[in-house]
Amino acid sequence: MSTPVIGVLALQGDVREHLIALAAADAVARPVRRPEELAEVDALVIPGGESTTMSKLATLFGVAEPLRARIRSGMPVYGTCAGLIMLADKILDPRSGQETFGGIDMIVRRNAFGRQNESFEAAVEVAGVAGGPVEGVFIRAPWVESVGAQAEVLAEYDGHIVAVRQGNVLATSFHPELTGDHRLHALFAEMVRAAG
């Protein structure tokens, strides 16, 4: 698979920035809102946004169950910020009715780095990404409290886990798509090619 087709879950959040970053990583990128669109992609990015809203909209649009099934069957998925929360098997402090898609054996804490006005940028060394640290944009970002034996920690910031991979599933607490640095999207595109 030389040019993977990678969807971006387009229910809510920073979809456009991921579409641009994926195109820069030599993937065909397209928005995904419905089950039939999900069926047409090789992989999926779950963007940042508001995880509770995303959970409810995914159920409303009928995409939640098909997405869980595709993740279980090995489809590569990359989640940023709220996307990381959606890929966790467990949320420490879920909102009422909030569900995840699962995929990584980890426990996450929502808004762990603070409120909107406490957002910040930081250089983050990410295992498997060559060329020095990645500039991470942390906006009401979660962090990972703990991971299971199958999950690999790729990065920590300020003593907290902020990037994790388990098999074909990748997740970061921060937003690399907002910086113009497309190395994490390139890493994900390589994961998709390898899985193909």
PDB file of C-alpha atoms in Angstrom:
ATOM      1  CA  MET A   1       0.000   0.000   0.000  1.00  0.00           C
ATOM      2  CA  SER A   2       1.987   2.990  -1.247  1.00  0.00           C
ATOM      3  CA  THR A   3      -0.662   5.674  -0.700  1.00  0.00           C
ATOM      4  CA  PRO A   4      -2.925   4.820   2.222  1.00  0.00           C
ATOM      5  CA  VAL A   5      -6.414   6.291   2.500  1.00  0.00           C
ATOM      6  CA  ILE A   6      -6.666   7.759   5.987  1.00  0.00           C
ATOM      7  CA  GLY A   7      -9.905   9.168   7.328  1.00  0.00           C
ATOM      8  CA  VAL A   8     -10.306  11.893   9.925  1.00  0.00           C
ATOM      9  CA  LEU A   9     -13.322  11.486  12.208  1.00  0.00           C
ATOM     10  CA  ALA A  10     -15.184  14.654  11.269  1.00  0.00           C
ATOM     11  CA  LEU A  11     -17.868  14.890  13.944  1.00  0.00           C
ATOM     12  CA  GLN A  12     -16.254  17.702  15.913  1.00  0.00           C
ATOM     13  CA  GLY A  13     -12.793  19.177  16.510  1.00  0.00           C
ATOM     14  CA  ASP A  14      -9.790  20.227  14.414  1.00  0.00           C
ATOM     15  CA  VAL A  15     -10.470  18.083  11.345  1.00  0.00           C
ATOM     16  CA  ARG A  16      -9.044  20.388   8.637  1.00  0.00           C
ATOM     17  CA  GLU A  17      -5.584  20.589  10.241  1.00  0.00           C
ATOM     18  CA  HIS A  18      -5.313  16.778  10.310  1.00  0.00           C
ATOM     19  CA  LEU A  19      -6.424  16.512   6.673  1.00  0.00           C
ATOM     20  CA  ILE A  20      -3.599  18.932   5.732  1.00  0.00           C
ATOM     21  CA  ALA A  21      -1.002  17.100   7.872  1.00  0.00           C
ATOM     22  CA  LEU A  22      -1.967  13.703   6.422  1.00  0.00           C
ATOM     23  CA  ALA A  23      -1.746  15.022   2.849  1.00  0.00           C
ATOM     24  CA  ALA A  24       1.746  16.333   3.713  1.00  0.00           C
ATOM     25  CA  ALA A  25       2.590  12.783   4.898  1.00  0.00           C
ATOM     26  CA  ASP A  26       1.706  11.382   1.433  1.00  0.00           C
ATOM     27  CA  ALA A  27      -1.649   9.911   2.400  1.00  0.00           C
ATOM     28  CA  VAL A  28      -5.036  10.390   0.775  1.00  0.00           C
ATOM     29  CA  ALA A  29      -7.021  12.100   3.522  1.00  0.00           C
ATOM     30  CA  ARG A  30     -10.797  12.326   3.748  1.00  0.00           C
ATOM     31  CA  PRO A  31     -13.375  13.242   6.373  1.00  0.00           C
ATOM     32  CA  VAL A  32     -15.388  10.395   7.936  1.00  0.00           C
ATOM     33  CA  ARG A  33     -18.807  10.943   9.516  1.00  0.00           C
ATOM     34  CA  ARG A  34     -20.797   7.835   8.677  1.00  0.00           C
ATOM     35  CA  PRO A  35     -20.269   4.041   8.815  1.00  0.00           C
ATOM     36  CA  GLU A  36     -20.098   3.742   5.013  1.00  0.00           C
ATOM     37  CA  GLU A  37     -17.300   6.360   4.909  1.00  0.00           C
ATOM     38  CA  LEU A  38     -15.450   4.498   7.675  1.00  0.00           C
ATOM     39  CA  ALA A  39     -15.646   1.298   5.598  1.00  0.00           C
ATOM     40  CA  GLU A  40     -13.782   3.030   2.727  1.00  0.00           C
ATOM     41  CA  VAL A  41     -10.623   4.039   4.651  1.00  0.00           C
ATOM     42  CA  ASP A  42      -7.494   2.064   5.603  1.00  0.00           C
ATOM     43  CA  ALA A  43      -7.014   3.959   8.871  1.00  0.00           C
ATOM     44  CA  LEU A  44      -8.478   6.775  10.940  1.00  0.00           C
ATOM     45  CA  VAL A  45      -7.366   9.846  12.887  1.00  0.00           C
ATOM     46  CA  ILE A  46      -9.493  10.908  15.854  1.00  0.00           C
ATOM     47  CA  PRO A  47      -8.857  14.640  16.307  1.00  0.00           C
ATOM     48  CA  GLY A  48      -8.835  16.871  19.327  1.00  0.00           C
ATOM     49  CA  GLY A  49     -12.087  18.500  20.378  1.00  0.00           C
ATOM     50  CA  GLU A  50     -14.448  17.706  23.225  1.00  0.00           C
ATOM     51  CA  SER A  51     -14.438  13.993  24.059  1.00  0.00           C
ATOM     52  CA  THR A  52     -17.911  13.900  25.632  1.00  0.00           C
ATOM     53  CA  THR A  53     -19.477  15.582  22.579  1.00  0.00           C
ATOM     54  CA  MET A  54     -17.489  13.322  20.244  1.00  0.00           C
ATOM     55  CA  SER A  55     -18.724  10.229  22.109  1.00  0.00           C
ATOM     56  CA  LYS A  56     -22.370  11.322  21.821  1.00  0.00           C
ATOM     57  CA  LEU A  57     -22.088  12.329  18.144  1.00  0.00           C
ATOM     58  CA  ALA A  58     -20.345   9.050  17.223  1.00  0.00           C
ATOM     59  CA  THR A  59     -23.307   7.159  18.685  1.00  0.00           C
ATOM     60  CA  LEU A  60     -25.825   9.509  17.027  1.00  0.00           C
ATOM     61  CA  PHE A  61     -24.174   9.130  13.590  1.00  0.00           C
ATOM     62  CA  GLY A  62     -24.020   5.334  14.011  1.00  0.00           C
ATOM     63  CA  VAL A  63     -20.237   5.231  13.687  1.00  0.00           C
ATOM     64  CA  ALA A  64     -19.282   4.268  17.278  1.00  0.00           C
ATOM     65  CA  GLU A  65     -19.890   0.500  17.070  1.00  0.00           C
ATOM     66  CA  PRO A  66     -18.403   0.020  13.565  1.00  0.00           C
ATOM     67  CA  LEU A  67     -15.360   1.994  14.708  1.00  0.00           C
ATOM     68  CA  ARG A  68     -14.903  -0.143  17.829  1.00  0.00           C
ATOM     69  CA  ALA A  69     -15.123  -3.241  15.622  1.00  0.00           C
ATOM     70  CA  ARG A  70     -12.524  -1.911  13.148  1.00  0.00           C
ATOM     71  CA  ILE A  71     -10.135  -1.034  16.011  1.00  0.00           C
ATOM     72  CA  ARG A  72     -10.548  -4.537  17.478  1.00  0.00           C
ATOM     73  CA  SER A  73      -9.829  -6.058  14.048  1.00  0.00           C
ATOM     74  CA  GLY A  74      -6.548  -4.126  13.785  1.00  0.00           C
ATOM     75  CA  MET A  75      -7.319  -0.969  11.802  1.00  0.00           C
ATOM     76  CA  PRO A  76      -4.604   1.642  12.514  1.00  0.00           C
ATOM     77  CA  VAL A  77      -5.906   4.633  14.472  1.00  0.00           C
ATOM     78  CA  TYR A  78      -4.195   7.801  15.721  1.00  0.00           C
ATOM     79  CA  GLY A  79      -5.843   9.990  18.356  1.00  0.00           C
ATOM     80  CA  THR A  80      -4.749  13.460  19.482  1.00  0.00           C
ATOM     81  CA  CYS A  81      -5.899  15.096  22.740  1.00  0.00           C
ATOM     82  CA  ALA A  82      -9.608  14.180  22.874  1.00  0.00           C
ATOM     83  CA  GLY A  83      -8.690  11.403  20.446  1.00  0.00           C
ATOM     84  CA  LEU A  84      -6.320   9.968  23.075  1.00  0.00           C
ATOM     85  CA  ILE A  85      -9.211   9.952  25.567  1.00  0.00           C
ATOM     86  CA  MET A  86     -11.445   8.202  23.012  1.00  0.00           C
ATOM     87  CA  LEU A  87      -8.806   5.465  22.484  1.00  0.00           C
ATOM     88  CA  ALA A  88      -8.382   4.738  26.203  1.00  0.00           C
ATOM     89  CA  ASP A  89      -9.858   1.590  27.655  1.00  0.00           C
ATOM     90  CA  LYS A  90     -10.642   3.577  30.826  1.00  0.00           C
ATOM     91  CA  ILE A  91     -11.212   7.235  31.761  1.00  0.00           C
ATOM     92  CA  LEU A  92     -10.423   8.145  35.358  1.00  0.00           C
ATOM     93  CA  ASP A  93     -13.027  10.922  35.538  1.00  0.00           C
ATOM     94  CA  PRO A  94     -15.622  10.336  32.788  1.00  0.00           C
ATOM     95  CA  ARG A  95     -18.542  12.665  32.229  1.00  0.00           C
ATOM     96  CA  SER A  96     -21.983  11.128  32.634  1.00  0.00           C
ATOM     97  CA  GLY A  97     -22.717   8.822  29.692  1.00  0.00           C
ATOM     98  CA  GLN A  98     -19.254   9.257  28.176  1.00  0.00           C
ATOM     99  CA  GLU A  99     -17.958   6.213  26.322  1.00  0.00           C
ATOM    100  CA  THR A 100     -14.682   5.502  24.545  1.00  0.00           C
ATOM    101  CA  PHE A 101     -13.780   3.463  21.463  1.00  0.00           C
ATOM    102  CA  GLY A 102     -10.954   1.725  23.332  1.00  0.00           C
ATOM    103  CA  GLY A 103      -7.851   0.285  21.736  1.00  0.00           C
ATOM    104  CA  ILE A 104      -5.093   1.119  24.219  1.00  0.00           C
ATOM    105  CA  ASP A 105      -4.828  -0.477  27.646  1.00  0.00           C
ATOM    106  CA  MET A 106      -4.440   2.806  29.509  1.00  0.00           C
ATOM    107  CA  ILE A 107      -6.187   4.949  32.089  1.00  0.00           C
ATOM    108  CA  VAL A 108      -6.434   8.650  31.180  1.00  0.00           C
ATOM    109  CA  ARG A 109      -7.268  11.807  33.086  1.00  0.00           C
ATOM    110  CA  ARG A 110      -9.270  14.432  31.185  1.00  0.00           C
ATOM    111  CA  ASN A 111      -8.111  18.107  31.220  1.00  0.00           C
ATOM    112  CA  ALA A 112      -5.152  17.024  33.374  1.00  0.00           C
ATOM    113  CA  PHE A 113      -2.863  19.846  32.249  1.00  0.00           C
ATOM    114  CA  GLY A 114      -5.432  22.503  33.163  1.00  0.00           C
ATOM    115  CA  ARG A 115      -8.101  24.688  31.648  1.00  0.00           C
ATOM    116  CA  GLN A 116      -8.180  26.445  28.265  1.00  0.00           C
ATOM    117  CA  ASN A 117      -6.314  29.519  29.593  1.00  0.00           C
ATOM    118  CA  GLU A 118      -3.538  27.219  30.866  1.00  0.00           C
ATOM    119  CA  SER A 119      -2.791  25.882  27.379  1.00  0.00           C
ATOM    120  CA  PHE A 120       0.877  25.826  26.369  1.00  0.00           C
ATOM    121  CA  GLU A 121       3.428  24.605  23.831  1.00  0.00           C
ATOM    122  CA  ALA A 122       6.389  22.412  24.704  1.00  0.00           C
ATOM    123  CA  ALA A 123       9.143  20.446  22.990  1.00  0.00           C
ATOM    124  CA  VAL A 124       8.512  16.717  23.438  1.00  0.00           C
ATOM    125  CA  GLU A 125      10.984  13.916  22.638  1.00  0.00           C
ATOM    126  CA  VAL A 126       8.937  11.140  21.014  1.00  0.00           C
ATOM    127  CA  ALA A 127      10.459   7.664  20.638  1.00  0.00           C
ATOM    128  CA  GLY A 128      10.480   6.608  16.986  1.00  0.00           C
ATOM    129  CA  VAL A 129      10.408  10.183  15.641  1.00  0.00           C
ATOM    130  CA  ALA A 130      13.798  11.232  14.262  1.00  0.00           C
ATOM    131  CA  GLY A 131      15.060  14.795  13.967  1.00  0.00           C
ATOM    132  CA  GLY A 132      14.755  16.103  17.512  1.00  0.00           C
ATOM    133  CA  PRO A 133      11.781  16.988  19.693  1.00  0.00           C
ATOM    134  CA  VAL A 134       8.268  17.505  18.365  1.00  0.00           C
ATOM    135  CA  GLU A 135       6.559  20.795  19.239  1.00  0.00           C
ATOM    136  CA  GLY A 136       3.458  19.796  21.164  1.00  0.00           C
ATOM    137  CA  VAL A 137       0.464  22.080  21.611  1.00  0.00           C
ATOM    138  CA  PHE A 138      -1.351  21.196  24.854  1.00  0.00           C
ATOM    139  CA  ILE A 139      -4.939  22.542  24.947  1.00  0.00           C
ATOM    140  CA  ARG A 140      -6.974  21.323  27.958  1.00  0.00           C
ATOM    141  CA  ALA A 141      -4.850  18.241  27.409  1.00  0.00           C
ATOM    142  CA  PRO A 142      -5.266  14.867  29.079  1.00  0.00           C
ATOM    143  CA  TRP A 143      -2.419  12.775  30.352  1.00  0.00           C
ATOM    144  CA  VAL A 144      -2.063   9.028  30.762  1.00  0.00           C
ATOM    145  CA  GLU A 145      -2.161   7.901  34.398  1.00  0.00           C
ATOM    146  CA  SER A 146      -1.009   4.355  33.700  1.00  0.00           C
ATOM    147  CA  VAL A 147      -0.585   1.818  30.895  1.00  0.00           C
ATOM    148  CA  GLY A 148      -0.986  -1.938  30.691  1.00  0.00           C
ATOM    149  CA  ALA A 149       1.730  -4.400  29.655  1.00  0.00           C
ATOM    150  CA  GLN A 150       0.858  -4.227  25.934  1.00  0.00           C
ATOM    151  CA  ALA A 151       1.114  -0.427  25.678  1.00  0.00           C
ATOM    152  CA  GLU A 152       4.412   1.284  24.872  1.00  0.00           C
ATOM    153  CA  VAL A 153       5.111   4.748  26.305  1.00  0.00           C
ATOM    154  CA  LEU A 154       6.606   6.927  23.533  1.00  0.00           C
ATOM    155  CA  ALA A 155       6.881  10.243  25.382  1.00  0.00           C
ATOM    156  CA  GLU A 156       6.604  11.901  28.751  1.00  0.00           C
ATOM    157  CA  TYR A 157       6.353  15.565  29.633  1.00  0.00           C
ATOM    158  CA  ASP A 158       6.783  16.970  33.139  1.00  0.00           C
ATOM    159  CA  GLY A 159       6.650  13.454  34.604  1.00  0.00           C
ATOM    160  CA  HIS A 160       3.426  12.498  32.809  1.00  0.00           C
ATOM    161  CA  ILE A 161       2.866  10.109  29.898  1.00  0.00           C
ATOM    162  CA  VAL A 162       1.790  12.065  26.794  1.00  0.00           C
ATOM    163  CA  ALA A 163       2.312   9.616  23.891  1.00  0.00           C
ATOM    164  CA  VAL A 164       1.472   5.912  23.749  1.00  0.00           C
ATOM    165  CA  ARG A 165       1.342   3.159  21.155  1.00  0.00           C
ATOM    166  CA  GLN A 166      -0.258  -0.251  21.350  1.00  0.00           C
ATOM    167  CA  GLY A 167      -0.025  -2.306  18.153  1.00  0.00           C
ATOM    168  CA  ASN A 168      -1.676  -0.271  15.384  1.00  0.00           C
ATOM    169  CA  VAL A 169      -3.055   2.366  17.755  1.00  0.00           C
ATOM    170  CA  LEU A 170      -1.139   5.609  18.435  1.00  0.00           C
ATOM    171  CA  ALA A 171      -2.198   8.438  20.748  1.00  0.00           C
ATOM    172  CA  THR A 172      -0.782  11.791  21.897  1.00  0.00           C
ATOM    173  CA  SER A 173      -2.022  14.197  24.565  1.00  0.00           C
ATOM    174  CA  PHE A 174      -0.937  17.114  22.406  1.00  0.00           C
ATOM    175  CA  HIS A 175      -1.788  18.466  18.946  1.00  0.00           C
ATOM    176  CA  PRO A 176       1.069  18.027  16.435  1.00  0.00           C
ATOM    177  CA  GLU A 177      -1.268  19.028  13.596  1.00  0.00           C
ATOM    178  CA  LEU A 178      -1.301  22.660  14.786  1.00  0.00           C
ATOM    179  CA  THR A 179       2.467  23.187  14.387  1.00  0.00           C
ATOM    180  CA  GLY A 180       3.299  22.473  10.740  1.00  0.00           C
ATOM    181  CA  ASP A 181       5.556  19.610  11.892  1.00  0.00           C
ATOM    182  CA  HIS A 182       4.107  16.526  10.184  1.00  0.00           C
ATOM    183  CA  ARG A 183       6.536  13.886  11.530  1.00  0.00           C
ATOM    184  CA  LEU A 184       3.950  12.194  13.782  1.00  0.00           C
ATOM    185  CA  HIS A 185       1.501  12.016  10.885  1.00  0.00           C
ATOM    186  CA  ALA A 186       4.331  10.557   8.763  1.00  0.00           C
ATOM    187  CA  LEU A 187       5.001   7.966  11.501  1.00  0.00           C
ATOM    188  CA  PHE A 188       1.289   7.089  11.497  1.00  0.00           C
ATOM    189  CA  ALA A 189       1.223   6.835   7.685  1.00  0.00           C
ATOM    190  CA  GLU A 190       4.173   4.399   7.929  1.00  0.00           C
ATOM    191  CA  MET A 191       2.239   2.367  10.530  1.00  0.00           C
ATOM    192  CA  VAL A 192      -0.693   2.211   8.094  1.00  0.00           C
ATOM    193  CA  ARG A 193       1.544   1.084   5.213  1.00  0.00           C
ATOM    194  CA  ALA A 194       3.116  -1.591   7.433  1.00  0.00           C
ATOM    195  CA  ALA A 195      -0.341  -2.827   8.504  1.00  0.00           C
ATOM    196  CA  GLY A 196      -1.619  -2.845   4.897  1.00  0.00           C
TER     197      GLY A 196
END
